[in-house]
Short mmCIF file of C-alpha atoms and ligand atoms in Angstrom, two decimals:
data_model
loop_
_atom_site.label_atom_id
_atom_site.label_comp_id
_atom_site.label_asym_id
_atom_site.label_seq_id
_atom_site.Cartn_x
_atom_site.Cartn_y
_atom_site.Cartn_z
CA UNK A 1 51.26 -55.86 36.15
CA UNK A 2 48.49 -54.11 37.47
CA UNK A 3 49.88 -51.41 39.06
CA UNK A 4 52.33 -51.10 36.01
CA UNK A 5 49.50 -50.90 33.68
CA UNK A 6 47.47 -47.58 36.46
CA UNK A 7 51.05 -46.20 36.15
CA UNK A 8 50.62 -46.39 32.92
CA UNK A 9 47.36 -44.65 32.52
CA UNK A 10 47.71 -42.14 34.69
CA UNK A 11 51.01 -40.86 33.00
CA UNK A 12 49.37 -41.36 29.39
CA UNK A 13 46.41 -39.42 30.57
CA UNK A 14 48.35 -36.26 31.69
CA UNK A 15 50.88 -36.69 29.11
CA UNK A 16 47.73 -36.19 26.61
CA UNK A 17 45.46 -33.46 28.66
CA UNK A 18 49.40 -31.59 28.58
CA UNK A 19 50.17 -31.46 25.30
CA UNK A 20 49.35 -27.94 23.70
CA UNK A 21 49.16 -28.64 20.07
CA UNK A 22 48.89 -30.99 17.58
CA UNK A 23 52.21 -31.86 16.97
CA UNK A 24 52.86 -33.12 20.81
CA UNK A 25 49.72 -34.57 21.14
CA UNK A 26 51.08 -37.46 17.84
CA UNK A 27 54.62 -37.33 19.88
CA UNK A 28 52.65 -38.84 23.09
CA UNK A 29 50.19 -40.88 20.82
CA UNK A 30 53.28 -42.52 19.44
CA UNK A 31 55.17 -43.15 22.77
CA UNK A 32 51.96 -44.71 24.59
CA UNK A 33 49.50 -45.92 21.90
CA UNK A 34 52.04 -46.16 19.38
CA UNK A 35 52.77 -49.49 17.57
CA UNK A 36 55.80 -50.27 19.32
CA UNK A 37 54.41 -47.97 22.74
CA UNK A 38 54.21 -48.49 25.88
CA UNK A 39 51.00 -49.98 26.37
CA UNK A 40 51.90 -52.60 23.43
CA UNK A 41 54.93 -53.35 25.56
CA UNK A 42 52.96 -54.31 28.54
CA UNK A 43 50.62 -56.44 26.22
CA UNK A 44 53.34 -58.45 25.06
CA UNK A 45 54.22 -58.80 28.69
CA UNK A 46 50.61 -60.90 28.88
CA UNK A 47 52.38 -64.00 28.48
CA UNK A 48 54.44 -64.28 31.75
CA UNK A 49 51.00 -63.67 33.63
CA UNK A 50 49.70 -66.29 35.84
CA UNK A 51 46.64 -68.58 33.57
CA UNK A 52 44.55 -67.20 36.43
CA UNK A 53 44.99 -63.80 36.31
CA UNK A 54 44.81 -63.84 32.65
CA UNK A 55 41.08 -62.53 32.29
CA UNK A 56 41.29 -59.65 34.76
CA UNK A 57 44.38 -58.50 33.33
CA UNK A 58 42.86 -58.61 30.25
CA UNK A 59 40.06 -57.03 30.91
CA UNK A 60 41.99 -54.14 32.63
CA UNK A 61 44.43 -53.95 29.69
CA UNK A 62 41.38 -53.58 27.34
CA UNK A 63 39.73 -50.69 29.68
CA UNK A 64 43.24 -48.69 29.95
CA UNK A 65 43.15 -49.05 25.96
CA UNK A 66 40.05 -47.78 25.55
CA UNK A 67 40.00 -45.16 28.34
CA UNK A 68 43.11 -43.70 26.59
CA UNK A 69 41.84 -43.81 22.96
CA UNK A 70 38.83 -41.78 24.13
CA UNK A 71 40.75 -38.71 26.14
CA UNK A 72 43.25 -38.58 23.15
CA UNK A 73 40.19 -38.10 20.76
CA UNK A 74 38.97 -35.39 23.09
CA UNK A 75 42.37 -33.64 23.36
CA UNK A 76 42.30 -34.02 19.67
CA UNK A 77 39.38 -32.38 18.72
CA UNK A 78 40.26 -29.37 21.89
CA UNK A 79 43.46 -28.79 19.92
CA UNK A 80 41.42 -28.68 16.80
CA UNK A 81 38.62 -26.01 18.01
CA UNK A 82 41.30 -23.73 19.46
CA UNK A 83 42.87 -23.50 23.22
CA UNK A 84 40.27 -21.65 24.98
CA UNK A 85 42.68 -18.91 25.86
CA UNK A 86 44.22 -19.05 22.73
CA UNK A 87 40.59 -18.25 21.55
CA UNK A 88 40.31 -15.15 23.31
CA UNK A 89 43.49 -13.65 21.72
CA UNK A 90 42.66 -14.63 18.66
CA UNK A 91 38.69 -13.71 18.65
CA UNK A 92 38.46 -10.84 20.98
CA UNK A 93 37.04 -7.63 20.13
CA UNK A 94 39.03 -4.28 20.29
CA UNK A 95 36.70 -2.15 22.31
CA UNK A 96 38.70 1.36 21.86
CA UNK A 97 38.84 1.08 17.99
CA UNK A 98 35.66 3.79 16.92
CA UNK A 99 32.53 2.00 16.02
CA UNK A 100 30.87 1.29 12.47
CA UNK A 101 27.89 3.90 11.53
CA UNK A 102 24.97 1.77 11.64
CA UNK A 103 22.67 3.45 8.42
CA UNK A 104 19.57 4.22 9.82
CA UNK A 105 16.74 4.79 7.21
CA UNK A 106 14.07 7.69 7.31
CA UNK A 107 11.01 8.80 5.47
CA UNK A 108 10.66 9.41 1.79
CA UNK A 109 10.25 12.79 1.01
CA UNK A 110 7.23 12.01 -0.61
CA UNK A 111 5.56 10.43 2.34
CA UNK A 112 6.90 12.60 4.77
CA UNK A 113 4.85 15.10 3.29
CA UNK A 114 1.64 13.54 3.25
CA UNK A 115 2.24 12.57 6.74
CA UNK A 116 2.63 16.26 7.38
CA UNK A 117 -0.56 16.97 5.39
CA UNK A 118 -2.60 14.46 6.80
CA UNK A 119 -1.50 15.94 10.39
CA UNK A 120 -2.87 19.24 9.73
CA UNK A 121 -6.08 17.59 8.70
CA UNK A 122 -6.46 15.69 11.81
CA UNK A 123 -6.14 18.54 13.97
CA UNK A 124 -8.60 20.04 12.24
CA UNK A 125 -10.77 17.12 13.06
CA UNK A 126 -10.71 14.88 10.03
CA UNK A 127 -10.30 11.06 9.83
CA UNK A 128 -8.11 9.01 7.85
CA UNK A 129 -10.04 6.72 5.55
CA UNK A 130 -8.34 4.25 2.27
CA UNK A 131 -9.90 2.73 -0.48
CA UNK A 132 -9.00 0.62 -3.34
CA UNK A 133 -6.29 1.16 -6.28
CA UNK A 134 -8.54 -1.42 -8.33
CA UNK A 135 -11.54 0.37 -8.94
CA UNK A 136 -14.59 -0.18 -11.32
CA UNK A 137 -16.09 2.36 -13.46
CA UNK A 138 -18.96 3.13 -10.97
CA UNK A 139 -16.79 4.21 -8.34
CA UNK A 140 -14.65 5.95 -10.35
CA UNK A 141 -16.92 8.04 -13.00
CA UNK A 142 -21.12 7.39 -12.77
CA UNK A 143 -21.10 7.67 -8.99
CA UNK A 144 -19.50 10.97 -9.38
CA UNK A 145 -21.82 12.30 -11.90
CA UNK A 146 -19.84 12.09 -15.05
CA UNK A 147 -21.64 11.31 -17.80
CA UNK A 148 -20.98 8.19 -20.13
CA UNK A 149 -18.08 10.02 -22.72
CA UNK A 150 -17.99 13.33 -20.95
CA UNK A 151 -14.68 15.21 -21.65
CA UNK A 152 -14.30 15.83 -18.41
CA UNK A 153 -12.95 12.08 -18.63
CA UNK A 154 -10.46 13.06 -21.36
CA UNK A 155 -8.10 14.31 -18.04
CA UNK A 156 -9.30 11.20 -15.93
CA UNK A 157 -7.45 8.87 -18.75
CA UNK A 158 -6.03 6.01 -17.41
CA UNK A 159 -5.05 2.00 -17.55
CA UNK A 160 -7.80 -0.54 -17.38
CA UNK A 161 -7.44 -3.95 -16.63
CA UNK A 162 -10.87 -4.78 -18.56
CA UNK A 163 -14.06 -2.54 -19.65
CA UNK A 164 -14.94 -2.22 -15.89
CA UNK A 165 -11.67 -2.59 -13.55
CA UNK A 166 -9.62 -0.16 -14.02
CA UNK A 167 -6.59 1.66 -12.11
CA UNK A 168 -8.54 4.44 -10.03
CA UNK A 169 -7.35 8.28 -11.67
CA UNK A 170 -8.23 10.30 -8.42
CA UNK A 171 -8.88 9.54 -4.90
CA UNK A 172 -12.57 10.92 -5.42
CA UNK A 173 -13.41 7.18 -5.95
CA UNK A 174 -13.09 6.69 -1.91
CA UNK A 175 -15.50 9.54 -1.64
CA UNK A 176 -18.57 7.33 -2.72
CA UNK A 177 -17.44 4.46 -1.29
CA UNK A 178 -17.18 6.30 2.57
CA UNK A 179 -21.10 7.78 2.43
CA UNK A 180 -21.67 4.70 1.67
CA UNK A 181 -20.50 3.76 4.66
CA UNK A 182 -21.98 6.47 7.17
CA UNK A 183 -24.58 8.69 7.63
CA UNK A 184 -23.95 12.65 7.84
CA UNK A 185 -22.15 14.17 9.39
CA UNK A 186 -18.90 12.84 7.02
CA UNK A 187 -15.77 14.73 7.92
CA UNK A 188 -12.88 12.32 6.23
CA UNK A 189 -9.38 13.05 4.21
CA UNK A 190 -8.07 9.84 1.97
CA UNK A 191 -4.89 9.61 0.99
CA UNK A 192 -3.69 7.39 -1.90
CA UNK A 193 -1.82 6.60 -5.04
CA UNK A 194 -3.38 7.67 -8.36
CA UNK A 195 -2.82 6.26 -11.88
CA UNK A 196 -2.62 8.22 -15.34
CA UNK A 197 -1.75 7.77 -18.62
CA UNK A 198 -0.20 10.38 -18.65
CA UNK A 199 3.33 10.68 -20.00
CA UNK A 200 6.06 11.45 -18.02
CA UNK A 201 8.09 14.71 -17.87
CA UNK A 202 9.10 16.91 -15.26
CA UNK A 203 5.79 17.35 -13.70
CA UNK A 204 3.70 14.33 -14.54
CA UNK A 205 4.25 10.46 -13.70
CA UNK A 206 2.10 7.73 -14.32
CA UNK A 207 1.51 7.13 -10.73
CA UNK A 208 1.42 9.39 -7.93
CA UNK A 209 -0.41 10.79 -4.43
CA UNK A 210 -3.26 12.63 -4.08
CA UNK A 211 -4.83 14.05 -0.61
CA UNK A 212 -8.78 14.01 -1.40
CA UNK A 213 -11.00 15.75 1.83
CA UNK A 214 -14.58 15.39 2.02
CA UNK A 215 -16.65 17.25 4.20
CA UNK A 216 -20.69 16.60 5.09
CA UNK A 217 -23.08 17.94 7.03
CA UNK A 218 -26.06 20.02 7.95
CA UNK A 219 -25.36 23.77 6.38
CA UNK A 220 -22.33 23.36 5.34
CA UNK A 221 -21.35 26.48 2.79
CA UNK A 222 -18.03 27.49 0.26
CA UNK A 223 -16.84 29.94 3.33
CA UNK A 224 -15.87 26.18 5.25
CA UNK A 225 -14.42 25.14 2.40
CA UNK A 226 -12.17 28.56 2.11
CA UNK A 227 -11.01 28.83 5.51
CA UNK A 228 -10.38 24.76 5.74
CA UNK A 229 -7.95 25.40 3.01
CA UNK A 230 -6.64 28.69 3.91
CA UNK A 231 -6.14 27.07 7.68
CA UNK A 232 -4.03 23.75 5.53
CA UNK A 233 -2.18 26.44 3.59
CA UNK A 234 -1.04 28.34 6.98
CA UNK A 235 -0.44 25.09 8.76
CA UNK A 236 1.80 23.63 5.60
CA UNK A 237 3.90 26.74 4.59
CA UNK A 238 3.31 29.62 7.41
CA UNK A 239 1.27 32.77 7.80
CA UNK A 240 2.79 34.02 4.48
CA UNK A 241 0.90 31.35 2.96
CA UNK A 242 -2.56 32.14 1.21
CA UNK A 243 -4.84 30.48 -1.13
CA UNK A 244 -6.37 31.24 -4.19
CA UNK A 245 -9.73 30.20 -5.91
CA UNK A 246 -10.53 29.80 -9.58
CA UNK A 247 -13.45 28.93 -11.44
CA UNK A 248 -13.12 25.44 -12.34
CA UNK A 249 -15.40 22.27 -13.24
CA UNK A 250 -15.60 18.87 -11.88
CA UNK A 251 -18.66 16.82 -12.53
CA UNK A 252 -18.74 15.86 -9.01
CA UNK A 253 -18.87 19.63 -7.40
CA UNK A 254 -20.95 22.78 -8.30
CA UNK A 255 -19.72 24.89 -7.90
CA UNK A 256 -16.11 24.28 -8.51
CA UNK A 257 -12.94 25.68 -7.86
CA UNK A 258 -9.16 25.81 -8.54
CA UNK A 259 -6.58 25.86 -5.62
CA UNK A 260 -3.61 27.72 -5.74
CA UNK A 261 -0.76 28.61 -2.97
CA UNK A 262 1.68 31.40 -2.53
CA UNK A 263 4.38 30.16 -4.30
CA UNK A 264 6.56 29.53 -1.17
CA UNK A 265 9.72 29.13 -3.62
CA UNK A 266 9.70 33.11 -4.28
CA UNK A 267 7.25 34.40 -1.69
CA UNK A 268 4.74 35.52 -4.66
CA UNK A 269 6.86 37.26 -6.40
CA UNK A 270 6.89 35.26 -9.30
CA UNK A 271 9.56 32.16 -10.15
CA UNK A 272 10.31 29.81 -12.84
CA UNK A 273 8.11 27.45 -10.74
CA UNK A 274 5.18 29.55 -9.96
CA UNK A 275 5.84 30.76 -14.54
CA UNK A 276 6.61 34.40 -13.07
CA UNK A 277 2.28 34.30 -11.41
CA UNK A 278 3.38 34.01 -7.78
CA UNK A 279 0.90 31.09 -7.23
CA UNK A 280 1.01 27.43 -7.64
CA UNK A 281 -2.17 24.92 -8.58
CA UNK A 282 -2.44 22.19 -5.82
CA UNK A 283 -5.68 20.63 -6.55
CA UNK A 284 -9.45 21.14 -7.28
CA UNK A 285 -12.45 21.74 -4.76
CA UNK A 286 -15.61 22.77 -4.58
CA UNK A 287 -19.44 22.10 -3.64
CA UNK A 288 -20.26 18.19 -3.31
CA UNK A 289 -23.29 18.11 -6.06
CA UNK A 290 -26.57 17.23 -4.79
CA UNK A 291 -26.41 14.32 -7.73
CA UNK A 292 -23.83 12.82 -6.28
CA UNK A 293 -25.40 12.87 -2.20
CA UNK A 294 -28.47 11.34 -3.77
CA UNK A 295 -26.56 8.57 -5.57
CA UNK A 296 -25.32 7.40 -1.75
CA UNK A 297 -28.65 7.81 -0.41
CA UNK A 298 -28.34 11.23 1.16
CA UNK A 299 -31.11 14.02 1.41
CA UNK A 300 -29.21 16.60 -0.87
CA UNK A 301 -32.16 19.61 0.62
CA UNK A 302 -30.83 18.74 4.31
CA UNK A 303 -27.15 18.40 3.52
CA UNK A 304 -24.40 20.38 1.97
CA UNK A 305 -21.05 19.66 1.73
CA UNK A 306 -17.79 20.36 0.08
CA UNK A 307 -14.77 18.22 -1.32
CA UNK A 308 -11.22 18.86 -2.49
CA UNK A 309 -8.18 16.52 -3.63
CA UNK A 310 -4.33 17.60 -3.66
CA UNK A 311 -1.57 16.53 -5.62
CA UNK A 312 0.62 15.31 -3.33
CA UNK A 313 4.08 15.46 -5.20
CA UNK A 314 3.07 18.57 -6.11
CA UNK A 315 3.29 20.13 -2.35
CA UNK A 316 6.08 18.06 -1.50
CA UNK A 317 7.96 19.53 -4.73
CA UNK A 318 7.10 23.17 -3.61
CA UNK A 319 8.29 22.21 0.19
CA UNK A 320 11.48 21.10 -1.08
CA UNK A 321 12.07 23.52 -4.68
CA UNK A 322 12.02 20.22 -6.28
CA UNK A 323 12.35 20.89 -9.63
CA UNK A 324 11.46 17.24 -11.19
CA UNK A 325 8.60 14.83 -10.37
CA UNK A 326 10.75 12.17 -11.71
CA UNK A 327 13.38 12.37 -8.64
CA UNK A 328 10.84 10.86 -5.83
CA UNK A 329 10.69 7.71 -8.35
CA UNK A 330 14.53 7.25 -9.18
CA UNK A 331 15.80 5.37 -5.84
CA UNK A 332 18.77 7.94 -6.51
CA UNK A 333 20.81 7.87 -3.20
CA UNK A 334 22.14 11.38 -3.58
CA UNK A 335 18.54 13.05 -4.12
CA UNK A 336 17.26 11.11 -1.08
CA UNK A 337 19.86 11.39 1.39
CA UNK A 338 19.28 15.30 1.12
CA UNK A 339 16.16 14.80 2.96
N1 DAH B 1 -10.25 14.52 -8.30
C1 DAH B 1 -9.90 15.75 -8.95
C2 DAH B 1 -8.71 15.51 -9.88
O1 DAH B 1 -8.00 14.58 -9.67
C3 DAH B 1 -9.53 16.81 -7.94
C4 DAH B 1 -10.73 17.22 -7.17
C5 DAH B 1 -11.48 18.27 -7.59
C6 DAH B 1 -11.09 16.56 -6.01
C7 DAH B 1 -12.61 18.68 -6.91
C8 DAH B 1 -12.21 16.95 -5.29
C9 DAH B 1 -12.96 18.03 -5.77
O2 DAH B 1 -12.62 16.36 -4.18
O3 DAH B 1 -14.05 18.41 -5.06
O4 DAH B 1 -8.53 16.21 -10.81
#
């Protein structure tokens, strides 16, 4: 009986590990563990076995039972996951066919060019300095020498979040907030979004970038001011590049000035874009007024300095001929994968 009942196992186990799908595996389930199988067989040949022997029989029967159940379950679930080298047909990987494009992102036209802009700045030995988007009304109009209700405010117009916080309308703000910081000499550019309520058309958009430079130090005169910006001007758009002055007014400089470009579009010849002048307004400059070096604590009779901010979209749009503001805002895949 014993040796019957190894015989047994042994062919049971192979009989199982061998079967290659699901289908034989039940055919050799049946014929050994089956109701009427062979191991059910020997059971019922329990009876003709000596009393004595009866236990260790037994016990074997049981273990040969058991032993079987368990590498049938494992066959089972084998069959189930997938013949390993079934698998591999079934899962490998083609390496001849061509490969997918991976979509690799870049730069926003927008920031690219203030990350030009801010380059040319820094090898012409300026810092990079941020300030807040939240601003109060210090910051943003008394330290800069406006006075409560000027007009000049009328062009600063923007949203407020109550009578103090509002949404800062130039990245002048940042200006205060640095000497505030430091002591002469102040040599920093700030770059940063700007708010407006202004409404939007081709050339205006609530929000947008602005490049603001400030510049402090012992005799520091308008000539610094002029070739700094003539040197940005050749450094952005080449030799064929110049700037222009204006007469202009900002509460914060004295005096101030206008900046214009060649209009790089036409060469100065005169464009839709440049309205047939040749030149293009970037920004405003000028002067940093002694009122507003003595509101940070500064001795306005030993220092001079000057200032200037950019409009950001505005140089990008002339890099580009851009024609619409609006475009840098619309997510539009077609304008952006042009860049
Ligand atoms: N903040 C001004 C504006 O947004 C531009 C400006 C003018 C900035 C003169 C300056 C400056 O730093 O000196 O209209």
């Amino acid at each position: 009986m014993d040796d019957e009942l190894r015989q047994l196992a042994e062919e049971a186990t192979a009989a199982i590990v061998q079967a290659t799908d699901e289908k034989q595996l039940e055919a050799v389930r049946v014929k050994y563990l089956g109701r009427k199988g062979l191991l059910r067989q020997l059971q019922q040949g329990m009876k003709d076995v000596p009393a004595e022997d009866k236990p260790r029989v037994g016990k074997l029967m049981n273990e040969v039972s058991e032993q079987l159940k368990a590498v049938f379950a494992q066959r089972q679930e084998e069959l189930a996951a997938g013949e390993p080298a079934l698998r591999v047909d079934t899962e490998s990987v083609d390496v001849t066919l061509p490969g997918r494009n991976v979509r690799i992102g870049k730069r926003h036209p927008l920031l690219a060019a203030l990350d030009h802009m801010i380059e040319i700045f820094l090898g012409l030995g300026f810092s990079v300095v941020e300030g807040p988007e939240v601003e109060n009304y210090y910051y943003s109009f008394e330290a800069l020498n406006y006075p409560d209700y000027h007009p000049a405010m009328d062009e600063q117009a923007t949203f407020y979040v109550s009578d103090d916080v509002l949404l800062r309308s130039q990245t002048s703000t940042v200006q205060i907030r640095a000497m505030e910081q430091t002591q002469p000499p102040v040599r920093i550019i700030v770059p940063g979004r700007c708010f407006r309520r202004d409404t939007v058309d081709a050339t205006h958009c609530h929000t947008f970038y602005q490049l603001e430079g400030l510049l402090v130090d012992e005799g520091v005169t308008f000539a610094d001011l002029k070739g700094t910006l003539e040197a940005f001007a050749t450094g952005m758009f080449g030799e064929k590049c110049h700037m222009r002055f204006r007469p202009d007014f900002f509460p914060f400089t004295e005096p101030s000035a206008e900046i214009a470009l060649t209009c790089i579009l036409c060469g100065g010849e005169g464009c839709r874009v440049c309205s047939q002048t040749g030149w293009v307004e970037v920004g405003g400059s000028g002067m940093v007024d002694p009122n507003v070096l003595e509101k940070v604590g500064y001795d306005s009779e030993r220092y001079t300095g000057f200032a200037f901010g950019m409009g950001v979209e505005r140089l990008a749009m002339l890099m580009h001929g851009i024609d619409d503001i609006r475009l840098f805002y619309s997510g539009d895949m077609r304008f952006l994968k042009q860049f």
